[in-house]
Coordinates of C-alpha atoms and ligand atoms in Angstrom, one line a residue:
X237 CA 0.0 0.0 0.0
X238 CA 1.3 3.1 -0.8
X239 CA 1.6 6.4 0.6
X240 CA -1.7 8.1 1.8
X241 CA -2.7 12.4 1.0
X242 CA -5.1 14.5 2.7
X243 CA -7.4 16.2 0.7
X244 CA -10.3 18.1 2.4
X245 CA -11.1 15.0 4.7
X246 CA -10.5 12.1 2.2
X247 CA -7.1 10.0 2.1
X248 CA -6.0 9.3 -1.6
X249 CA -3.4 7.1 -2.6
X250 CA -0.2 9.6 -3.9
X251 CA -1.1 9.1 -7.6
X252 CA -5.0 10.1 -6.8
X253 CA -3.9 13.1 -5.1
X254 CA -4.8 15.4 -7.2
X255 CA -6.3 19.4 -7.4
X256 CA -7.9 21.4 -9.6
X257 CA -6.3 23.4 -12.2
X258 CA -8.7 26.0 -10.9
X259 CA -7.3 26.3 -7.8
X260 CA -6.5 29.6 -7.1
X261 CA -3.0 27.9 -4.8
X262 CA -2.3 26.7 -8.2
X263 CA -3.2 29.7 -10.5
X264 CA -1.7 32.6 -8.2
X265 CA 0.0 31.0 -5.3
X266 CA -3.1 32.0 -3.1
X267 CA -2.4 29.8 0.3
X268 CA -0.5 29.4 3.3
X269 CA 1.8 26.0 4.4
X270 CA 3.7 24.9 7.5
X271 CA 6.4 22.3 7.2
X272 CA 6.6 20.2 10.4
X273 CA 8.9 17.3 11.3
X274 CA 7.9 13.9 13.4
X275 CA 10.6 12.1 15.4
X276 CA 9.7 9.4 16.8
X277 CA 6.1 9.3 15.9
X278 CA 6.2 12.6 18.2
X279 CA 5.0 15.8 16.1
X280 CA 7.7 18.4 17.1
X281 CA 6.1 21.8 18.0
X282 CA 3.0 21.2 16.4
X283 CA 1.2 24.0 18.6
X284 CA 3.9 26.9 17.5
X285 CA 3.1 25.3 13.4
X286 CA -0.7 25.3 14.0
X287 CA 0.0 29.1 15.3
X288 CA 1.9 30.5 12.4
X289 CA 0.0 28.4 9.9
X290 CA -3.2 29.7 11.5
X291 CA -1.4 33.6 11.7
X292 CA -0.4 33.5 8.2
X293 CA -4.2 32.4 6.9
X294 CA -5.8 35.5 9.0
X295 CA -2.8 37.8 6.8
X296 CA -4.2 37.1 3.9
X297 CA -7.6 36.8 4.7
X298 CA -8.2 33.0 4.1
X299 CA -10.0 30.8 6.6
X300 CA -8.8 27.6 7.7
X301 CA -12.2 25.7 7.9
X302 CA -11.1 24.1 10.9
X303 CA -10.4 24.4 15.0
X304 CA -6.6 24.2 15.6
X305 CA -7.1 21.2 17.3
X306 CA -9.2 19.3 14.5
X307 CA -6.3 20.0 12.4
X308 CA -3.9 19.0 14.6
X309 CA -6.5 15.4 14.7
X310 CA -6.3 15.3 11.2
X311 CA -2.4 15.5 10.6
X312 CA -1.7 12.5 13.5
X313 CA -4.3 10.6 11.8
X314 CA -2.8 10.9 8.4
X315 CA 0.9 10.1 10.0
X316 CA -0.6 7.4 11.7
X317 CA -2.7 5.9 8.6
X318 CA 0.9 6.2 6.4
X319 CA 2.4 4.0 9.4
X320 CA 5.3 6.9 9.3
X321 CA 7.2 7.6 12.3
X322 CA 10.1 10.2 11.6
X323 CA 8.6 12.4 8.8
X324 CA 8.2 15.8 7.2
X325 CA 4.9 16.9 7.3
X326 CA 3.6 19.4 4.6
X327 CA 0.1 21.1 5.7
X328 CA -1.0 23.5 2.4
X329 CA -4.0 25.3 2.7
X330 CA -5.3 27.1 -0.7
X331 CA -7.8 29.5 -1.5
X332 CA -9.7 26.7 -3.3
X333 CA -11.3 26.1 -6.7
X334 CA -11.9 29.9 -8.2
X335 CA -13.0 31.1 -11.8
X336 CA -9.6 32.8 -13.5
X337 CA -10.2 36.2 -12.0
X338 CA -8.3 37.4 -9.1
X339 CA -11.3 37.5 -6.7
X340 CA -10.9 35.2 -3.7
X341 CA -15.0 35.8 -3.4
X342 CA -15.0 33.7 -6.4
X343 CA -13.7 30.5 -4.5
X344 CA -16.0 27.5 -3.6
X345 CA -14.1 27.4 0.0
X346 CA -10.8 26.9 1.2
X347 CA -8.6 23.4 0.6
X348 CA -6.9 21.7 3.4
X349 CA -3.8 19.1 2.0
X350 CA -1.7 17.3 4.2
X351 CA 1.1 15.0 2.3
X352 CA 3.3 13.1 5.1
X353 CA 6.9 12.0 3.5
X354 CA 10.5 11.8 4.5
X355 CA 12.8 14.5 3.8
X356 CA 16.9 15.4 3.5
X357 CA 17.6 18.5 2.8
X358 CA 21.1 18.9 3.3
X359 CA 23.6 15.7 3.2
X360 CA 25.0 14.2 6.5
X361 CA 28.5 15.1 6.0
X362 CA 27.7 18.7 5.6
X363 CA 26.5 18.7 9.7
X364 CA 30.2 17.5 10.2
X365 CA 31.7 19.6 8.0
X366 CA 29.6 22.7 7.5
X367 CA 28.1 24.7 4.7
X368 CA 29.1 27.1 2.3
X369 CA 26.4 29.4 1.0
X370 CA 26.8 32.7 -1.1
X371 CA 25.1 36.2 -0.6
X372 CA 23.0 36.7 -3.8
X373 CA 21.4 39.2 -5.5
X374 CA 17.7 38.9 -4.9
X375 CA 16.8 40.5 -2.4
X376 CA 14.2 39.5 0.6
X377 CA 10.8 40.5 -0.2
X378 CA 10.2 43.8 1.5
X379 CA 8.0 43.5 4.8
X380 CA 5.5 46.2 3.4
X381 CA 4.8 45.0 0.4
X382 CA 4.5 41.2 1.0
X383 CA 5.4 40.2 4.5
X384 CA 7.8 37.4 5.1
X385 CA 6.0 35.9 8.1
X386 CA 3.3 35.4 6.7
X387 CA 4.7 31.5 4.8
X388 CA 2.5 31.6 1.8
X389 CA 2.4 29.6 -1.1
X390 CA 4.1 32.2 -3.0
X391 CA 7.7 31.3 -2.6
X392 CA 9.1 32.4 -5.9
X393 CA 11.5 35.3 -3.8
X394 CA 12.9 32.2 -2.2
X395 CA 13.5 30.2 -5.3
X396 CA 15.0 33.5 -7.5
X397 CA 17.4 33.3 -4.7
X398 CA 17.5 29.3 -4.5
X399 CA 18.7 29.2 -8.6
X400 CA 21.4 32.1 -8.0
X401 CA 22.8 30.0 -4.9
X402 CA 23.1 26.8 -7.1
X403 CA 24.3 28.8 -10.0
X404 CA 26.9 29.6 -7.9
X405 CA 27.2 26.1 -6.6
X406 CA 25.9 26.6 -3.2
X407 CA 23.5 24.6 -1.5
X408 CA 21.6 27.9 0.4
X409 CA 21.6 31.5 -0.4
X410 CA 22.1 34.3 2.4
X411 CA 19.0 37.0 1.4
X412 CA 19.9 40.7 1.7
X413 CA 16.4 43.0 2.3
X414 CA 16.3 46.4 0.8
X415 CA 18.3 48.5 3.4
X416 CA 21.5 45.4 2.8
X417 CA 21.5 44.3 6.0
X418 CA 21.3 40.1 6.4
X419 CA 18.2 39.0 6.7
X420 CA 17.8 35.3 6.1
X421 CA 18.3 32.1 3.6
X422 CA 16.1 30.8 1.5
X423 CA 14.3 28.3 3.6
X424 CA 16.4 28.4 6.5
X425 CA 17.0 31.7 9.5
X426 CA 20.7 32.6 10.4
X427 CA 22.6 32.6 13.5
X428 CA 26.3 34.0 14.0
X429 CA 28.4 33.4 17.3
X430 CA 30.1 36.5 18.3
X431 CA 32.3 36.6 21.5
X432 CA 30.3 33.8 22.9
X433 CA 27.0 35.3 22.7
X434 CA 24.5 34.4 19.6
X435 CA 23.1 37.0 17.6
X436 CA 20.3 36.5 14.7
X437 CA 18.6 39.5 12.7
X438 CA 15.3 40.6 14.2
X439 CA 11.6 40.1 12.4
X440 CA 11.6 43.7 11.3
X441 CA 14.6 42.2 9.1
X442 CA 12.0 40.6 6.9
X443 CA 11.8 37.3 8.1
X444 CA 10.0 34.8 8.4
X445 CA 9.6 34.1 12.2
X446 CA 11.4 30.2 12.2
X447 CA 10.0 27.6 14.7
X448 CA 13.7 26.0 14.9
X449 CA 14.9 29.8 15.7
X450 CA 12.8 30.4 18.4
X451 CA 13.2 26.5 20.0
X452 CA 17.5 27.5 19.5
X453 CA 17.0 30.6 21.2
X454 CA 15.1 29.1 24.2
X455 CA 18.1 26.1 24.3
X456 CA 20.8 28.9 24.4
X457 CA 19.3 31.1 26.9
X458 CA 18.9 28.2 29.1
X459 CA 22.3 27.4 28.8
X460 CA 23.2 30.6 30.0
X461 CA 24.4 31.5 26.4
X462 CA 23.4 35.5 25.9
X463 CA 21.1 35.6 22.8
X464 CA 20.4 39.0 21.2
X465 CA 18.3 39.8 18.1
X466 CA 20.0 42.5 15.9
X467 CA 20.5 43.8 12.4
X468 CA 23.6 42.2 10.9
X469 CA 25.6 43.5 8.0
X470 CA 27.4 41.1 5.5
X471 CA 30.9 42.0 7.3
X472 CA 29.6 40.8 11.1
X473 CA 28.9 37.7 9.0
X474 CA 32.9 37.7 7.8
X475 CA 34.0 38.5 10.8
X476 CA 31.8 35.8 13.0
X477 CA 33.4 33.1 15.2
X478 CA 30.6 30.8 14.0
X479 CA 27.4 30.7 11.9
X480 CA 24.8 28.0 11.4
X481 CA 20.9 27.9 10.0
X482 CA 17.7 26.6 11.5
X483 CA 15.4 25.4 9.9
X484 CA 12.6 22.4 10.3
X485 CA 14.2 20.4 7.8
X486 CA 17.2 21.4 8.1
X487 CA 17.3 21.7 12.2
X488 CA 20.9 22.9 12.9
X489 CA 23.8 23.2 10.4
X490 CA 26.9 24.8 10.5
X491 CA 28.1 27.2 7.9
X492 CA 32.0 27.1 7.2
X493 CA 32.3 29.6 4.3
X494 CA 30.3 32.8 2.8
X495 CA 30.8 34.3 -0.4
X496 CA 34.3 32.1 -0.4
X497 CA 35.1 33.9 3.0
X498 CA 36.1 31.4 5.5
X499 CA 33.8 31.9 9.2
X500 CA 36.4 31.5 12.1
X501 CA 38.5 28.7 11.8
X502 CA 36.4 27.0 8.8
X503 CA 35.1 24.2 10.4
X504 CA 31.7 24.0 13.1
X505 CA 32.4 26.0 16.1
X506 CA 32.0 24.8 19.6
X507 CA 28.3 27.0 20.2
X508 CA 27.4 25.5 17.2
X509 CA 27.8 21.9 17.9
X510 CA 27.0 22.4 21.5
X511 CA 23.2 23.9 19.8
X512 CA 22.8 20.6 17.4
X513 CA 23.3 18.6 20.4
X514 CA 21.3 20.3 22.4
X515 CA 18.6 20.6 19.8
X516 CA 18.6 16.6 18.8
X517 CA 18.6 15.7 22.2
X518 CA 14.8 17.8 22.8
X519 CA 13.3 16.4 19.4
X520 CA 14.1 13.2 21.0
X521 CA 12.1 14.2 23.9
X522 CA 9.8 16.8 23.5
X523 CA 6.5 17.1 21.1
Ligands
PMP837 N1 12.9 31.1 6.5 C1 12.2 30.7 5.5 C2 12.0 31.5 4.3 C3 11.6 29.4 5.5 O1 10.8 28.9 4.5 C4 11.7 28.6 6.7 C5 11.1 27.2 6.8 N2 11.6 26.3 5.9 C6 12.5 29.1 7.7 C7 13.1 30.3 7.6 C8 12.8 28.3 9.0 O2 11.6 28.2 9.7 P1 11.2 26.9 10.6 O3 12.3 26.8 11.6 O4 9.9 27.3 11.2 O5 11.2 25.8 9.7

C-alpha cells in the first residue's frame, strides 16, 4: 500500500492526489503552508506550526475551515494511517477552486492538503563539515509589500534566490532585504556566534519568524548563552566566530564559508555543535 494524501477529509493514494487546475494555490500562489517534522512518531512543536499556519491564513484573509485542534487530529491521523514515524509533514492550505479572475470571493471554499513523507535536505556530511552558502542578489521580499511571516504559497523570492545559490554552486543563499542588511536564507533563519553570545537579525529584518529559531534561542538562553536579536551587516557575518541555520528540515547546520570567505577557523564551532546537540537531544524528547 502506498503512501496516503489528505485532501479536504479524504485519504488518496499519492497518484490520486490530485487538485484542480482552478485552484486559485495553483493559478496565483493563493495559500498558506507549515512544514513540520515527526521524530519518533512525536509531532515536534506542532502547537507553535498550528499558530503561524493559523497567523499566516488570517494575513491574507483565508479561513482555515477548521479548530486548531481538529487540524492538529487530522495530521496525527494521516501520520498514523501512512504507518510513518520520523517524517516531514507538509500542511498547504489554498484559496480553493476559483474562476480565472483574481477575486478570492469567487472560490468555492478553502482546501486543506496534508502530504506526510521523508525528507533530507542537506547531506550528513555537511552537519560535520559545514556549509558554504553565497550572498545573492535577490533581495528578501520587502515586509511592506508582502510580509515574510506570513509563509505563503508564493515562494518564488525564495526560489529567485535558491537558482542564484546553485548557480553559484551553493546549497543555500544568504538574502539581503532592501536596506542590505542580512536577513535570512532561502528556507532556513541565520545565527552567528560573536564573543560567545549568539546573535540573529530581528523580524523587522524581513523574516520569516522560524520555529527551529525560536526553539534555539530558548536552548541557548537556558544554557546561559546571551542571545540577542539584531541587524547584521554582511561584514559581522565575515567576521563571525561561528554561523549555522535553523530550519525544520534542516534543524541545525553549520556554515564554514560565505561568499568564499572562511567563518572562524572553517570548520563548526563549539556554540554550534553544543546547539545541534542540544537541539537533537529535545526532538528526542519533546512534542
Ligand atoms: N525562513 C524561510 C523563508 C523558511 O521557509 C523557513 C522554513 N523552511 C525558515 C526560515 C525556517 O523556519 P522553521 O524553523 O519554522 O522551519
Amino acid at each position: 500500500m502506498g503512501l496516503k494524501v489528505y485532501i479536504d477529509g479524504t485519504l488518496y493514494e499519492k497518484d490520486q492526489a490530485k487538485v484542480s487546475v482552478f485552484d486559485h494555490g495553483l493559478l496565483y500562489g493563493d495559500g498558506v503552508f507549515e512544514g513540520i517534522r515527526a521524530y519518533a512518531g512525536r509531532i515536534f512543536q506542532l502547537d507553535a506550526h498550528m499558530e503561524r499556519l493559523f497567523n499566516s491564513a488570517k494575513a491574507i484573509a483565508l479561513k482555515i475551515p477548521f479548530s486548531q485542534q481538529e487540524l492538529k487530529q487530522a495530521i496525527r491521523n494521516t501520520l498514523d494511517t501512512n504507518g510513518l514515524k520520523d517524517a516531514y509533514i507538509r500542511v498547504v492550505v489554498t484559496r480553493g477552486v476559483g474562476t480565472l479572475g483574481l477575486d478570492p470571493n469567487k472560490c468555492s471554499g478553502s482546501s486543506v492538503i496534508i502530504i506526510t513523507d521523508t525528507i533530507t535536505l542537506y547531506p550528513d556530511e555537511l552537519y560535520e563539515k559545514g556549509l558554504e552558502i553565497v550572498t545573492v542578489a535577490t533581495m528578501r521580499n520587502h515586509p511592506a509589500a508582502l510580509s515574510p511571516r506570513i509563509k505563503s504559497l508564493n515562494y518564488l523570492n525564495n526560489i529567485l534566490a535558491k537558482i542564484e545559490a546553485i548557480n553559484a554552486g551553493c546549497l543555500e543563499a544568504l538574502m539581503l532585504n532592501v536596506d542590505g542588511l542580512v536577513a535570512e536564507c532561502t528556507g532556513d533563519n541565520i545565527f552567528i556566534v560573536r564573543n560567545g553570545a549568539l546573535l540573529t537579525p530581528p523580524e523587522t529584518a524581513g523574516i520569516l519568524k522560524g520555529i527551529t529559531r525560536d526553539v534555539v534561542m530558548d536552548i541557548a538562553r537556558k544554557e546561559g548563552i546571551e542571545v540577542r536579536e539584531e541587524n547584521l551587516t554582511k561584514s559581522d557575518l565575515f567576521t563571525a566566530d561561528e554561523c549555522f541555520l535553523t530550519g525544520t528540515a534542516a534543524e541545525v547546520i553549520p556554515v564554514v564559508k560565505i561568499d568564499q570567505r572562511q567563518i572562524g577557523p572553517g570548520t563548526p564551532g563549539p556554540i554550534t555543535q553544543r546547539l545541534r546537540g542540544l537541539f537533537k537531544e529535545l526532538t528526542e524528547k519533546e512534542e
